[in-house]
mmCIF file of N, CA and C in Angstrom:
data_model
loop_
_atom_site.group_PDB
_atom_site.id
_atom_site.type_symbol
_atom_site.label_atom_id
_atom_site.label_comp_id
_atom_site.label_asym_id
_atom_site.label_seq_id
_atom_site.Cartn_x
_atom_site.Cartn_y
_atom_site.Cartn_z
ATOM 1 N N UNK A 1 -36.053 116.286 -39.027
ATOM 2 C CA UNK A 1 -37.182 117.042 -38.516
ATOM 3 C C UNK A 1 -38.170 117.336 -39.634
ATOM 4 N N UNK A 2 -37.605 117.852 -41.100
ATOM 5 C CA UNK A 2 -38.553 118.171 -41.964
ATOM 6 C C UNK A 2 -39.211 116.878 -42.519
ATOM 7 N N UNK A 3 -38.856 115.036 -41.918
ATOM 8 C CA UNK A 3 -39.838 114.205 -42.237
ATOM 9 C C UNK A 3 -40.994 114.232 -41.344
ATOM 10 N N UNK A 4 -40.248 114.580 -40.014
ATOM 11 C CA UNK A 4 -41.159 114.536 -39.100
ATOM 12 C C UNK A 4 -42.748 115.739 -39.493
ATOM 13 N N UNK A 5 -42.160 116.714 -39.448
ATOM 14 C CA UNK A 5 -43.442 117.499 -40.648
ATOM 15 C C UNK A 5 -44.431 117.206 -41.359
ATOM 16 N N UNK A 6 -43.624 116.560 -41.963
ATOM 17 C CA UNK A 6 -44.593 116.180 -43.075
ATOM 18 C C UNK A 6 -45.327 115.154 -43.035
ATOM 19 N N UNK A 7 -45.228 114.053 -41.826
ATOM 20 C CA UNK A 7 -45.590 112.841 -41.144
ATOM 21 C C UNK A 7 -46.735 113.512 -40.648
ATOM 22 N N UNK A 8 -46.213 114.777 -39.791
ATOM 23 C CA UNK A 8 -47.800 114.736 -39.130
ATOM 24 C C UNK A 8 -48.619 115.625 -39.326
ATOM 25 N N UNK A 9 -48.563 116.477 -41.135
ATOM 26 C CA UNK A 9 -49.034 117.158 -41.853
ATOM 27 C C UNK A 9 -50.096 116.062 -42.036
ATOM 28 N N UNK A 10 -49.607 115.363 -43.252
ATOM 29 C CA UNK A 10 -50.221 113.684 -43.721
ATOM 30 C C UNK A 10 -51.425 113.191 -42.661
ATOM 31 N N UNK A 11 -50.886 112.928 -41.332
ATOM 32 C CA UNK A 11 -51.521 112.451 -40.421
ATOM 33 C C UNK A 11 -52.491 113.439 -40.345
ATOM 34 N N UNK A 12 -52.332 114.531 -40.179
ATOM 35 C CA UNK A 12 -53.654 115.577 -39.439
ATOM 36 C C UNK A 12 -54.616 115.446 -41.017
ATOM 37 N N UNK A 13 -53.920 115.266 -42.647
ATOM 38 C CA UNK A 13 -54.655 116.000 -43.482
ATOM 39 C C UNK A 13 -55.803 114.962 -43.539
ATOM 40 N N UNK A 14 -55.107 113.256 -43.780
ATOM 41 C CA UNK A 14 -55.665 111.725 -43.426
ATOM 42 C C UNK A 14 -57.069 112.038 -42.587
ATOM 43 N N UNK A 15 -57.005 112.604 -41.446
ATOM 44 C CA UNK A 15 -57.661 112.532 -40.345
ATOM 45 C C UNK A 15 -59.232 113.763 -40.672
ATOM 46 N N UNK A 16 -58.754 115.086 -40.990
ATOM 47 C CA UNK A 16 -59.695 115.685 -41.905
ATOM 48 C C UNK A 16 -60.344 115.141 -42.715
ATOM 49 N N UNK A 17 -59.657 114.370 -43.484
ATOM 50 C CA UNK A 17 -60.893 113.723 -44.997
ATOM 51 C C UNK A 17 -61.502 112.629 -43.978
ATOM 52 N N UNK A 18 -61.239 112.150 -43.373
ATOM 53 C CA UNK A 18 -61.697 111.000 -42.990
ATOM 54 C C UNK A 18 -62.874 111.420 -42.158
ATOM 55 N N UNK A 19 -63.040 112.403 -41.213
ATOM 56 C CA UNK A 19 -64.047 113.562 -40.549
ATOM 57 C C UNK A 19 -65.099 113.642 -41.797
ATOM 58 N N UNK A 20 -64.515 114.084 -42.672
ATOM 59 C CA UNK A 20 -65.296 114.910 -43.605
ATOM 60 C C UNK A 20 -66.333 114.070 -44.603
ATOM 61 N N UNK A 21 -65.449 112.801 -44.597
ATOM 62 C CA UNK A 21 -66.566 111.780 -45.756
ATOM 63 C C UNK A 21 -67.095 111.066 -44.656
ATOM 64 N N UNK A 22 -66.907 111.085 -43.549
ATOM 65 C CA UNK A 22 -67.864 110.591 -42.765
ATOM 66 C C UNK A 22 -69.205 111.079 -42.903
ATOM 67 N N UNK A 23 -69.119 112.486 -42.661
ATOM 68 C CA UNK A 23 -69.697 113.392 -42.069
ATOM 69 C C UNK A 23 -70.548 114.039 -43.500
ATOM 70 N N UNK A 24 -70.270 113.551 -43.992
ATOM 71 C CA UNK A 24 -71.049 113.371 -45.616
ATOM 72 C C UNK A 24 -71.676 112.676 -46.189
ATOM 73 N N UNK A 25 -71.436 111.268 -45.413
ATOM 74 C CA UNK A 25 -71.683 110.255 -45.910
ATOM 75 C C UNK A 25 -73.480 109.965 -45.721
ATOM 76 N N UNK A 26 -73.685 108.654 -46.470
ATOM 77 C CA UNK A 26 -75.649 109.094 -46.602
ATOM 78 C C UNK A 26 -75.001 108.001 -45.061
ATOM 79 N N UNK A 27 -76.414 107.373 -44.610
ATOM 80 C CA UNK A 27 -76.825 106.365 -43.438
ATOM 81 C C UNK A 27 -78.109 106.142 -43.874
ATOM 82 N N UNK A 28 -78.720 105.133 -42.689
ATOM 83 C CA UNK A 28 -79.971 104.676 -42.617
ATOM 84 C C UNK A 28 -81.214 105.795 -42.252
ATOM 85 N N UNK A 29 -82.283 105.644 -43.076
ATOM 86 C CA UNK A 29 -83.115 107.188 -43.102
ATOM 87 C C UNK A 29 -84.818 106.158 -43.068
ATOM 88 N N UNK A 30 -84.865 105.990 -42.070
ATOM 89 C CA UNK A 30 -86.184 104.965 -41.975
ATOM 90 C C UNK A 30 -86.658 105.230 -40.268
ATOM 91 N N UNK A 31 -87.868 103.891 -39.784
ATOM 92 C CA UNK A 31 -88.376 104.451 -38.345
ATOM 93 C C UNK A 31 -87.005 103.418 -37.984
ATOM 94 N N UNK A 32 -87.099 104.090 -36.657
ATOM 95 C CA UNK A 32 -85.970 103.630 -35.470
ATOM 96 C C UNK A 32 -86.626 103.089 -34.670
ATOM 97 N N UNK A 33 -86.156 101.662 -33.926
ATOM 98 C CA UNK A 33 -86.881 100.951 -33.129
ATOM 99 C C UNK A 33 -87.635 101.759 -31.865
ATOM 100 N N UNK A 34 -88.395 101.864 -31.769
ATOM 101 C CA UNK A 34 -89.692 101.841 -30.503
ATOM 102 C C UNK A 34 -89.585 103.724 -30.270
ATOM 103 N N UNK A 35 -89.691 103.992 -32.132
ATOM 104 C CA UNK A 35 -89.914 105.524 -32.585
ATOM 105 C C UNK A 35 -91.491 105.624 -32.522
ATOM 106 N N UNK A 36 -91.689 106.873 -32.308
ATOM 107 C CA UNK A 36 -92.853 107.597 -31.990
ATOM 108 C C UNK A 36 -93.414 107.482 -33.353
ATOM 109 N N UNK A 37 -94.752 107.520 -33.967
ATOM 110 C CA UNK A 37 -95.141 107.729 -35.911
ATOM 111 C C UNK A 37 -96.445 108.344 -35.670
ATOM 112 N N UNK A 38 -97.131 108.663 -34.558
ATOM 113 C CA UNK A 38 -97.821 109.489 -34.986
ATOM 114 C C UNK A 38 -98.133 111.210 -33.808
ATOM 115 N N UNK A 39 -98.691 111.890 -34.625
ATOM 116 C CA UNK A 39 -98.669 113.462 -33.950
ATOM 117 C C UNK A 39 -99.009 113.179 -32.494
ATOM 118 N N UNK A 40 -99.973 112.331 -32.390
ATOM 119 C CA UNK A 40 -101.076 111.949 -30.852
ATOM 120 C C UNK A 40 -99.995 111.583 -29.640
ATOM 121 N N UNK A 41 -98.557 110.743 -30.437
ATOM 122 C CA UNK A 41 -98.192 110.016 -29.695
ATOM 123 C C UNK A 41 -97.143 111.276 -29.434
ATOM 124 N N UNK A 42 -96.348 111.908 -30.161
ATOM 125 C CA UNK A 42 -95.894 112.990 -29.858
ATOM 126 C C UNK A 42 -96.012 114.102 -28.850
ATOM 127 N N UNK A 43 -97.062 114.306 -29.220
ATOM 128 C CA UNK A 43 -97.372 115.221 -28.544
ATOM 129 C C UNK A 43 -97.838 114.875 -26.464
ATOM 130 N N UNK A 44 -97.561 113.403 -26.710
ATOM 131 C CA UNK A 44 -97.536 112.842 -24.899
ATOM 132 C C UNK A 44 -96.374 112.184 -24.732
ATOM 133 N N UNK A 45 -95.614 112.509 -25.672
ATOM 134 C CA UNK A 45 -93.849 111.728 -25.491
ATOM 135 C C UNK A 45 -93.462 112.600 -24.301
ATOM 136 N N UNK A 46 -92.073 112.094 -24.005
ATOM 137 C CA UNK A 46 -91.580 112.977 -23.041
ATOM 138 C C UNK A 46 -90.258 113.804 -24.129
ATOM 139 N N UNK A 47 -89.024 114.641 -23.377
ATOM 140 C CA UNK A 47 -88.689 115.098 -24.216
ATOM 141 C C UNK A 47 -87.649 114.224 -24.690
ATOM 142 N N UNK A 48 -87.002 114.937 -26.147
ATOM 143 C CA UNK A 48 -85.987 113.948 -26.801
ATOM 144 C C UNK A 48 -86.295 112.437 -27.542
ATOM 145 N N UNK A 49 -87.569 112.246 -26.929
ATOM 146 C CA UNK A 49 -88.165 110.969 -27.936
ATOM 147 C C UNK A 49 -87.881 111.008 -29.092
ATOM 148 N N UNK A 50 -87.324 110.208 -29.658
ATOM 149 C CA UNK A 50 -87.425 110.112 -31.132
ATOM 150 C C UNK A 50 -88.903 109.627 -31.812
ATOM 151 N N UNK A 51 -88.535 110.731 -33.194
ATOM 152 C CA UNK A 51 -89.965 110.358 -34.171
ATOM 153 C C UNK A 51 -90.116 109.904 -35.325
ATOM 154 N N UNK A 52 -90.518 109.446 -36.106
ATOM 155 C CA UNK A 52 -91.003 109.618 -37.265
ATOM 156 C C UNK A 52 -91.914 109.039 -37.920
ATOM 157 N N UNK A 53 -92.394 110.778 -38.544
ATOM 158 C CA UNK A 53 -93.568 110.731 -38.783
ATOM 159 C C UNK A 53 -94.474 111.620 -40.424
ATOM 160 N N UNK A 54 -95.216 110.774 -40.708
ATOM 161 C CA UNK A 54 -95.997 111.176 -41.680
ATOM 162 C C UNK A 54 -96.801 111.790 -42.113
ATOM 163 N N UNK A 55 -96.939 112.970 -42.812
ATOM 164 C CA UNK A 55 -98.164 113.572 -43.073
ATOM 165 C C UNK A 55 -98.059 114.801 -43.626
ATOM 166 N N UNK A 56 -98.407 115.695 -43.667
ATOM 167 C CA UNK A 56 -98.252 117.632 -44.667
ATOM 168 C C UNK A 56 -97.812 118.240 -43.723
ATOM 169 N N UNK A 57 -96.406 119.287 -43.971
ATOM 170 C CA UNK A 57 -96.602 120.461 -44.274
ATOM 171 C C UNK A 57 -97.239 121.420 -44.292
ATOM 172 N N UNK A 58 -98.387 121.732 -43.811
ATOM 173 C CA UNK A 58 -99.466 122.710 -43.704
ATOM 174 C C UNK A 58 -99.587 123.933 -44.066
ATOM 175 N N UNK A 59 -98.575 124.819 -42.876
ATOM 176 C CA UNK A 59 -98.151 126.225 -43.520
ATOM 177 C C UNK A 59 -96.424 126.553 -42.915
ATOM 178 N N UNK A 60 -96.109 127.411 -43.532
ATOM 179 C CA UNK A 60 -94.626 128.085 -42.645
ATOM 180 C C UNK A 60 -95.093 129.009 -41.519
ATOM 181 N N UNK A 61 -94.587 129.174 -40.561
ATOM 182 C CA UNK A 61 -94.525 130.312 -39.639
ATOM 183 C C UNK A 61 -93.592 131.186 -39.492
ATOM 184 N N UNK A 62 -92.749 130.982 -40.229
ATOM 185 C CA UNK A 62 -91.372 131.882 -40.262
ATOM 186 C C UNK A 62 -90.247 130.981 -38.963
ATOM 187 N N UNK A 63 -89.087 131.766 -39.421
ATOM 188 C CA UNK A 63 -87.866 131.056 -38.075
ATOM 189 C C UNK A 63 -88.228 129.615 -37.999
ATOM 190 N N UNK A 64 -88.098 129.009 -39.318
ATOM 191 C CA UNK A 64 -87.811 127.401 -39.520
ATOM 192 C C UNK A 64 -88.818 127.196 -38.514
ATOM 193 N N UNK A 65 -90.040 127.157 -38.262
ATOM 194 C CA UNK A 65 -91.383 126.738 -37.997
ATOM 195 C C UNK A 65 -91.986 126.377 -38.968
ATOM 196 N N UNK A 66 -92.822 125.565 -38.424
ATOM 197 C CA UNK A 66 -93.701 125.112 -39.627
ATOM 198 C C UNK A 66 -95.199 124.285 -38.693
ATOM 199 N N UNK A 67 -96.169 124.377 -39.177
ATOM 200 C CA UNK A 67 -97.705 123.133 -39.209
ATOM 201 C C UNK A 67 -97.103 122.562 -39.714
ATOM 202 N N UNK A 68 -97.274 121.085 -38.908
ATOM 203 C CA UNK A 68 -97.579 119.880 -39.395
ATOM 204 C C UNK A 68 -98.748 119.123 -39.146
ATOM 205 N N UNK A 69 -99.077 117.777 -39.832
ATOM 206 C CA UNK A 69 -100.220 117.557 -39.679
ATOM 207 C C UNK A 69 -100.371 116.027 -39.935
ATOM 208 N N UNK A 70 -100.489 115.318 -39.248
ATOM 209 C CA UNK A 70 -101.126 113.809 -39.691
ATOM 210 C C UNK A 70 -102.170 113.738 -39.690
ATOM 211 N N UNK A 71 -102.934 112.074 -39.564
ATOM 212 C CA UNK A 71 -104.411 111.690 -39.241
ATOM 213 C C UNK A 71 -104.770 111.802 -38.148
ATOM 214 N N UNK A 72 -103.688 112.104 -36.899
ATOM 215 C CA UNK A 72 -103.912 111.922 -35.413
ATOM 216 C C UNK A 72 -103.650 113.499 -35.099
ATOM 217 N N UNK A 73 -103.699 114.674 -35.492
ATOM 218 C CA UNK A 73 -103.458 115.777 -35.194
ATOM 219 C C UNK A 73 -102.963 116.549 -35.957
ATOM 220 N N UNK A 74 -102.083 117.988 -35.255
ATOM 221 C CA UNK A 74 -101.474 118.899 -35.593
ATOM 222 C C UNK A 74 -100.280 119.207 -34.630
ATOM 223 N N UNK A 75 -99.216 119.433 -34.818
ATOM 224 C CA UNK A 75 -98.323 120.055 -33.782
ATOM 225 C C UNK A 75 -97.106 120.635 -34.803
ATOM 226 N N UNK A 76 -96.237 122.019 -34.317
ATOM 227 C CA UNK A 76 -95.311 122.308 -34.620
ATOM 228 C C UNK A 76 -93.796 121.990 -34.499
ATOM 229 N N UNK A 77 -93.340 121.870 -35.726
ATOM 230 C CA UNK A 77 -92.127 120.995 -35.794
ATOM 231 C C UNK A 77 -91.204 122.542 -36.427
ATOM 232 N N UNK A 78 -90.092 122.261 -36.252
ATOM 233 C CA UNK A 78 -88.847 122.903 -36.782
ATOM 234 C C UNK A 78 -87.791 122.246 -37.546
ATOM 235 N N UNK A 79 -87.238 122.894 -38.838
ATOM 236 C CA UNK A 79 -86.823 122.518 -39.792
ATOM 237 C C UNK A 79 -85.902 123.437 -40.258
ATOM 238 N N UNK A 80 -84.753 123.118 -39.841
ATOM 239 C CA UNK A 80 -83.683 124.119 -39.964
ATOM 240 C C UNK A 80 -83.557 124.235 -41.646
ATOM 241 N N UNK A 81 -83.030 125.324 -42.082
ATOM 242 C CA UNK A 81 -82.861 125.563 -43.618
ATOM 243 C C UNK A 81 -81.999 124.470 -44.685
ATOM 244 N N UNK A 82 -81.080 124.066 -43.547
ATOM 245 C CA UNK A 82 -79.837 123.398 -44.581
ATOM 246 C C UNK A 82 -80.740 121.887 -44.304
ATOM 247 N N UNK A 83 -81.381 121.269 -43.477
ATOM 248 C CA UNK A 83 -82.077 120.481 -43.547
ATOM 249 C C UNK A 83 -82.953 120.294 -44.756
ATOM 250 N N UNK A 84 -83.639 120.569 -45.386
ATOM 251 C CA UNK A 84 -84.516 120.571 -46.519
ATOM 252 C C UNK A 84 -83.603 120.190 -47.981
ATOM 253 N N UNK A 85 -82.556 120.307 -47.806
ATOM 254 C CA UNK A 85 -81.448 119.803 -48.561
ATOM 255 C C UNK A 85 -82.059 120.031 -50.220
ATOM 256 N N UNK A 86 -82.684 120.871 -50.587
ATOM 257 C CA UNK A 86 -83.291 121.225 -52.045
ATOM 258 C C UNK A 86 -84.802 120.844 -51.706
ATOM 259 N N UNK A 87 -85.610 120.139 -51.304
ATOM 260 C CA UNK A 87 -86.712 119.915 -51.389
ATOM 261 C C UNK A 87 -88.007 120.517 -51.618
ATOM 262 N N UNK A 88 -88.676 120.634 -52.076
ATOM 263 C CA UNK A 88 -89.790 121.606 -52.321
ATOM 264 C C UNK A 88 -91.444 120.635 -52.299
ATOM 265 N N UNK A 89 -91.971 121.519 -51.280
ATOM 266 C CA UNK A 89 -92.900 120.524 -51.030
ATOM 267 C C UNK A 89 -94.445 121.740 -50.504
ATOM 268 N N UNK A 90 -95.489 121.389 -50.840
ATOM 269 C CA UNK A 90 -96.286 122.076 -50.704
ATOM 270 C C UNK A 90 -97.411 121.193 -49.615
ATOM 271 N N UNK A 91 -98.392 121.782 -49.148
ATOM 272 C CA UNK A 91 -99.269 121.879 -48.038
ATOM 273 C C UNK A 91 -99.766 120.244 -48.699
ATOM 274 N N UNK A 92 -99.935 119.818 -50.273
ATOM 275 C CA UNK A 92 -100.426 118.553 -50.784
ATOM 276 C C UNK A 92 -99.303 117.309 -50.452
ATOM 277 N N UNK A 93 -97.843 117.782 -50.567
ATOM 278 C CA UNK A 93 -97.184 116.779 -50.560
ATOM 279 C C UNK A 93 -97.005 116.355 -49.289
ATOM 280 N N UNK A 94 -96.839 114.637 -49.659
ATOM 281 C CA UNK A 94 -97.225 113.745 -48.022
ATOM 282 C C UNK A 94 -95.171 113.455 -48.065
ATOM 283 N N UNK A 95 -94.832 113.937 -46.534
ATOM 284 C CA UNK A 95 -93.765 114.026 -46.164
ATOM 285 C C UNK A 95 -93.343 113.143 -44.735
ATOM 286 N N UNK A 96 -92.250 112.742 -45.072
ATOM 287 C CA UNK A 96 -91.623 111.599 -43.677
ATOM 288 C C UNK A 96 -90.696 112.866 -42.904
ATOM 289 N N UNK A 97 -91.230 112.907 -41.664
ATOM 290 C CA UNK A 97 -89.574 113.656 -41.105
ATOM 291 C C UNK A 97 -89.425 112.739 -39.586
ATOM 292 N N UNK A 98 -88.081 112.712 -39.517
ATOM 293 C CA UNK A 98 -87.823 112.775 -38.384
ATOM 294 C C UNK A 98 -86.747 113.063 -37.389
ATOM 295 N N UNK A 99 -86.954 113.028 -36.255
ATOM 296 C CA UNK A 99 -86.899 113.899 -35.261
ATOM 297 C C UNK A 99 -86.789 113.488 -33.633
ATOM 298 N N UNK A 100 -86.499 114.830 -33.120
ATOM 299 C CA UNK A 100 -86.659 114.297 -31.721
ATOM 300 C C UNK A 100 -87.731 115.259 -30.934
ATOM 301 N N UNK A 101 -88.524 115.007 -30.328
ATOM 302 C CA UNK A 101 -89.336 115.786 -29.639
ATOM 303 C C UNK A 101 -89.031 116.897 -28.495
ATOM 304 N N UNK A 102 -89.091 117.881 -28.344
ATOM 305 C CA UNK A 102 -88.692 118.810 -27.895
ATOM 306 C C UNK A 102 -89.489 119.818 -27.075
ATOM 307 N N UNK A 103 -89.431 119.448 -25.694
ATOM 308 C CA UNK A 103 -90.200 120.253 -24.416
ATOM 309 C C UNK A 103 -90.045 121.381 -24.049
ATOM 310 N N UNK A 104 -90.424 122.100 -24.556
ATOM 311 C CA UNK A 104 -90.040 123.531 -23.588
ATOM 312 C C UNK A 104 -90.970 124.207 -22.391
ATOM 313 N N UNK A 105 -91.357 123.869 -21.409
ATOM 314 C CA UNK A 105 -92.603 124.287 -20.538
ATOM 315 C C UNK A 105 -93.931 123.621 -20.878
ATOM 316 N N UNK A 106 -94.907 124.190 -21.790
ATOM 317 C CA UNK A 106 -95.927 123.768 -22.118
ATOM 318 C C UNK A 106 -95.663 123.478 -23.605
ATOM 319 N N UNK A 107 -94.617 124.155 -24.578
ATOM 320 C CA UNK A 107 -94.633 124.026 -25.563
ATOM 321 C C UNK A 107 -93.902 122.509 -26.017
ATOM 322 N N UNK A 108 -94.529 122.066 -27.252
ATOM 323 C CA UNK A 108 -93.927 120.742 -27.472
ATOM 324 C C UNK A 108 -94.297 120.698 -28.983
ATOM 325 N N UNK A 109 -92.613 120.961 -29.523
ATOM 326 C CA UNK A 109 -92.634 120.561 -30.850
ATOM 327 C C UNK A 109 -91.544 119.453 -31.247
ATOM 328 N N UNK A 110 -91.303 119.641 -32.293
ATOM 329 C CA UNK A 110 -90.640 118.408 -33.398
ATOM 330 C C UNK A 110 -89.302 119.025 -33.745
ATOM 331 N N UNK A 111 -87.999 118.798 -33.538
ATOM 332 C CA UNK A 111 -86.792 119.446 -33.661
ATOM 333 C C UNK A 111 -86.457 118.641 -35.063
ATOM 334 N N UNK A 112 -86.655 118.369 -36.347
ATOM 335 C CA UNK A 112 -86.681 118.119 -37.521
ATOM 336 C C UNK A 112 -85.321 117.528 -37.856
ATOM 337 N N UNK A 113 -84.551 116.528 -37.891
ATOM 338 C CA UNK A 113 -83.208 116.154 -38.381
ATOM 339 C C UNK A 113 -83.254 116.032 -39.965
ATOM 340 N N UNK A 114 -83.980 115.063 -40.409
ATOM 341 C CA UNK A 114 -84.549 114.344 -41.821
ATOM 342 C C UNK A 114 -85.970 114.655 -42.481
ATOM 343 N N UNK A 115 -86.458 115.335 -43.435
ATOM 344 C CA UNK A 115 -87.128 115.514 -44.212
ATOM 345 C C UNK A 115 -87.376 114.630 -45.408
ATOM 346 N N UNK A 116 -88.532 114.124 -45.937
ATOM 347 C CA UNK A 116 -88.003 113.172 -47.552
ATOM 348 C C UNK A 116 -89.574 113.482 -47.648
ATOM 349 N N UNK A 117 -89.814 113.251 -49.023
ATOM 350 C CA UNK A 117 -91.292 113.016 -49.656
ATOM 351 C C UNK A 117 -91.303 111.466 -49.550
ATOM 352 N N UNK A 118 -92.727 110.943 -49.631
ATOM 353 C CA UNK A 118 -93.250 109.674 -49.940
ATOM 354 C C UNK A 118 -93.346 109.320 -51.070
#
């Protein structure tokens, strides 16, 4: 019995790391086929579209809000804290994020997965 234990100690601990460097691991961080890239197009997506897209940072609004801003507009995106992963970026720096678009009634912003500078 005490191999049996330790068999499926092993097994469960195996199964954790294996979760965990997944789940750590980098992936592909680029546009996704027949992704949304600019604010214009966003902002007439439906919901859950995927995005990504280019342009500033503008201002914060507080509660992981934020302006954003391309050549084709303005619309508000959200950017959870642990997302930004160290980054520091001001209203000048030109930034890739993407995302999935996100409907709420009339409101329609940017639910932020990936952040990077250009």
């Amino acid at each position: 019995m005490n191999k049996s234990f330790v068999s499926i100690m092993l097994l469960i601990f195996s199964s954790l790391f294996t979760v965990t460097a997944l789940s750590e691991s980098g992936g592909f961080v680029g546009p996704m086929k027949d992704s949304i890239t600019t604010v214009k197009e966003a902002l007439e997506a439906e919901d859950d579209a995927h995005v990504t897209l280019t342009g500033y940072i503008t201002s914060s609004l507080g509660d992981e809000k934020y302006h954003f801003k391309d050549d084709t507009g303005e619309m508000l995106v959200e950017i959870d804290d642990d997302d930004w992963n160290g980054l520091k970026v001001t209203p000048d720096t030109k930034v890739i994020i993407q995302g999935e678009v996100d409907t709420d009634g009339a409101n329609i912003e940017i639910d932020v997965d990936t952040i990077a500078t250009q």
